[in-house]
Amino acid sequence: MTNENLDNQLDNSGEPTPEYFMETLPGQDRYVAPLDETPLQDVDSVDESAPAASMWADAWRTLRRNPLFIISGIVILFIIIVAIAPGLFTKQDPNSCDLANSLSPASNGHPFGYDMQGCDVYTRVVYGTRTSLSVGVLSTLLVVFVGTLIGAVAGFFGGWVDAVLSRITDIFFALPMLLGAIVVLQMFKTSKSIWKVVLVLALFGWVGVCRIARSAVLEAKNLEFNTASTALGSTPTRNLFRHILPNSLAPIIVIGTTSLASYIVAEATLSFLGVGLPTTTVSWGGDISSAQVNLQTDPLVLFYPSAALAITVLAFIMMGDAVKDALDPKSRTA
């Protein structure tokens, strides 16, 4: 390229013009396709008619494609039906026992046989579903409510409020839930009920949810929507319950789902140790405790309530893992 041609392709400031870059070397031809033959302008286009996708819609779309969620959902749905309507699966009374049938094998209408007291094992397994599931669900709801409230207040207001609540949380966090529940239940062993077990489990179980809720609120309160809401005159309490908490629910739901199985196991353990539910209440833990003396002579009496407990816990653990994969963007795979 000559100096004259180069001068013609420089602007007043000395910078090269677009024609400078279009200059080709001798023997090189440049082909530029017509604009109507290059649909590249549609590559980054957005379908404005499509509805806006939210985090919950994306999570539900992920869950529907997860076999783990489908399998666990079917099992949990069946367990809920058994707990709500046990009469659909058996017409026997779980507390109707006859010593004449002690340790009798399975027979027509009694597929699991009888335990040492002459009670129908199948009927007691069916009715025990309601007790174990009730304790697990009620404990989880109470734990999530208390833990979320305390953690949200501590994370949002900070300062001395956060310091006081965090020290209280540390105290309860240092106490093992099962050991603390045994001590408290032994102190008030004169009256046993489902609500007593639920309250004791919630007393020592809210700490984990509280720490998760505090971290989620600390992250959410620094986002732009909180600043914009405050600039528009919204009060701190309204910001917390109207904007911040709804945007912090994902990790709380995950830990609540995964914790439900642990509370079912905790109830069974307490009943197995004799400090949980009263002996008059049908529960898997109580039946496992009663059947342990027949482990060598008739192990199936112990197997059936243990299998029901294991299947229920496994189903909720699988559900918790599926929900975690759907609500945690870091765990999603392309």
PDB file of N, CA and C in Angstrom, residues 68 72 76 257-258 260-262 265 310-323:
ATOM      1  N   LEU A  68     -34.746 -39.814  40.573  1.00  0.00           N
ATOM      2  CA  LEU A  68     -34.706 -39.913  42.031  1.00  0.00           C
ATOM      3  C   LEU A  68     -35.932 -39.259  42.656  1.00  0.00           C
ATOM      4  N   SER A  72     -38.883 -41.456  44.670  1.00  0.00           N
ATOM      5  CA  SER A  72     -39.129 -41.081  46.067  1.00  0.00           C
ATOM      6  C   SER A  72     -40.505 -40.452  46.235  1.00  0.00           C
ATOM      7  N   ILE A  76     -43.255 -41.788  48.831  1.00  0.00           N
ATOM      8  CA  ILE A  76     -43.758 -40.892  49.880  1.00  0.00           C
ATOM      9  C   ILE A  76     -45.260 -40.704  49.760  1.00  0.00           C
ATOM     10  N   THR A 257     -36.268 -30.529  54.135  1.00  0.00           N
ATOM     11  CA  THR A 257     -36.597 -31.800  53.499  1.00  0.00           C
ATOM     12  C   THR A 257     -35.652 -32.910  53.937  1.00  0.00           C
ATOM     13  N   THR A 258     -34.368 -32.596  53.998  1.00  0.00           N
ATOM     14  CA  THR A 258     -33.399 -33.609  54.398  1.00  0.00           C
ATOM     15  C   THR A 258     -33.464 -33.922  55.885  1.00  0.00           C
ATOM     16  N   LEU A 260     -36.230 -34.097  57.728  1.00  0.00           N
ATOM     17  CA  LEU A 260     -37.437 -34.825  58.107  1.00  0.00           C
ATOM     18  C   LEU A 260     -37.124 -36.287  58.398  1.00  0.00           C
ATOM     19  N   ALA A 261     -36.266 -36.885  57.593  1.00  0.00           N
ATOM     20  CA  ALA A 261     -35.899 -38.282  57.825  1.00  0.00           C
ATOM     21  C   ALA A 261     -35.199 -38.469  59.163  1.00  0.00           C
ATOM     22  N   SER A 262     -34.363 -37.504  59.544  1.00  0.00           N
ATOM     23  CA  SER A 262     -33.639 -37.637  60.808  1.00  0.00           C
ATOM     24  C   SER A 262     -34.570 -37.560  62.014  1.00  0.00           C
ATOM     25  N   VAL A 265     -36.238 -40.939  62.421  1.00  0.00           N
ATOM     26  CA  VAL A 265     -35.294 -41.852  63.073  1.00  0.00           C
ATOM     27  C   VAL A 265     -35.145 -41.519  64.550  1.00  0.00           C
ATOM     28  N   ALA A 310     -36.908 -48.118  57.510  1.00  0.00           N
ATOM     29  CA  ALA A 310     -35.798 -47.890  56.580  1.00  0.00           C
ATOM     30  C   ALA A 310     -36.290 -47.370  55.240  1.00  0.00           C
ATOM     31  N   ILE A 311     -37.390 -47.923  54.718  1.00  0.00           N
ATOM     32  CA  ILE A 311     -37.917 -47.476  53.426  1.00  0.00           C
ATOM     33  C   ILE A 311     -38.402 -46.028  53.510  1.00  0.00           C
ATOM     34  N   THR A 312     -39.073 -45.685  54.610  1.00  0.00           N
ATOM     35  CA  THR A 312     -39.572 -44.312  54.767  1.00  0.00           C
ATOM     36  C   THR A 312     -38.421 -43.318  54.854  1.00  0.00           C
ATOM     37  N   VAL A 313     -37.430 -43.629  55.657  1.00  0.00           N
ATOM     38  CA  VAL A 313     -36.278 -42.736  55.805  1.00  0.00           C
ATOM     39  C   VAL A 313     -35.530 -42.606  54.483  1.00  0.00           C
ATOM     40  N   LEU A 314     -35.339 -43.715  53.784  1.00  0.00           N
ATOM     41  CA  LEU A 314     -34.635 -43.668  52.497  1.00  0.00           C
ATOM     42  C   LEU A 314     -35.390 -42.820  51.486  1.00  0.00           C
ATOM     43  N   ALA A 315     -36.723 -42.911  51.488  1.00  0.00           N
ATOM     44  CA  ALA A 315     -37.522 -42.125  50.539  1.00  0.00           C
ATOM     45  C   ALA A 315     -37.356 -40.637  50.785  1.00  0.00           C
ATOM     46  N   PHE A 316     -37.373 -40.221  52.051  1.00  0.00           N
ATOM     47  CA  PHE A 316     -37.231 -38.796  52.341  1.00  0.00           C
ATOM     48  C   PHE A 316     -35.797 -38.318  52.103  1.00  0.00           C
ATOM     49  N   ILE A 317     -34.823 -39.166  52.312  1.00  0.00           N
ATOM     50  CA  ILE A 317     -33.449 -38.785  52.002  1.00  0.00           C
ATOM     51  C   ILE A 317     -33.277 -38.596  50.492  1.00  0.00           C
ATOM     52  N   MET A 318     -33.849 -39.502  49.706  1.00  0.00           N
ATOM     53  CA  MET A 318     -33.789 -39.360  48.246  1.00  0.00           C
ATOM     54  C   MET A 318     -34.505 -38.098  47.791  1.00  0.00           C
ATOM     55  N   MET A 319     -35.658 -37.814  48.399  1.00  0.00           N
ATOM     56  CA  MET A 319     -36.377 -36.591  48.063  1.00  0.00           C
ATOM     57  C   MET A 319     -35.552 -35.356  48.404  1.00  0.00           C
ATOM     58  N   GLY A 320     -34.895 -35.365  49.568  1.00  0.00           N
ATOM     59  CA  GLY A 320     -34.047 -34.240  49.954  1.00  0.00           C
ATOM     60  C   GLY A 320     -32.895 -34.026  48.995  1.00  0.00           C
ATOM     61  N   ASP A 321     -32.282 -35.104  48.536  1.00  0.00           N
ATOM     62  CA  ASP A 321     -31.187 -34.978  47.569  1.00  0.00           C
ATOM     63  C   ASP A 321     -31.683 -34.411  46.242  1.00  0.00           C
ATOM     64  N   ALA A 322     -32.867 -34.849  45.811  1.00  0.00           N
ATOM     65  CA  ALA A 322     -33.416 -34.338  44.553  1.00  0.00           C
ATOM     66  C   ALA A 322     -33.759 -32.858  44.661  1.00  0.00           C
ATOM     67  N   VAL A 323     -34.346 -32.458  45.771  1.00  0.00           N
ATOM     68  CA  VAL A 323     -34.677 -31.041  45.970  1.00  0.00           C
ATOM     69  C   VAL A 323     -33.406 -30.201  46.048  1.00  0.00           C
TER      70      VAL A 323
END
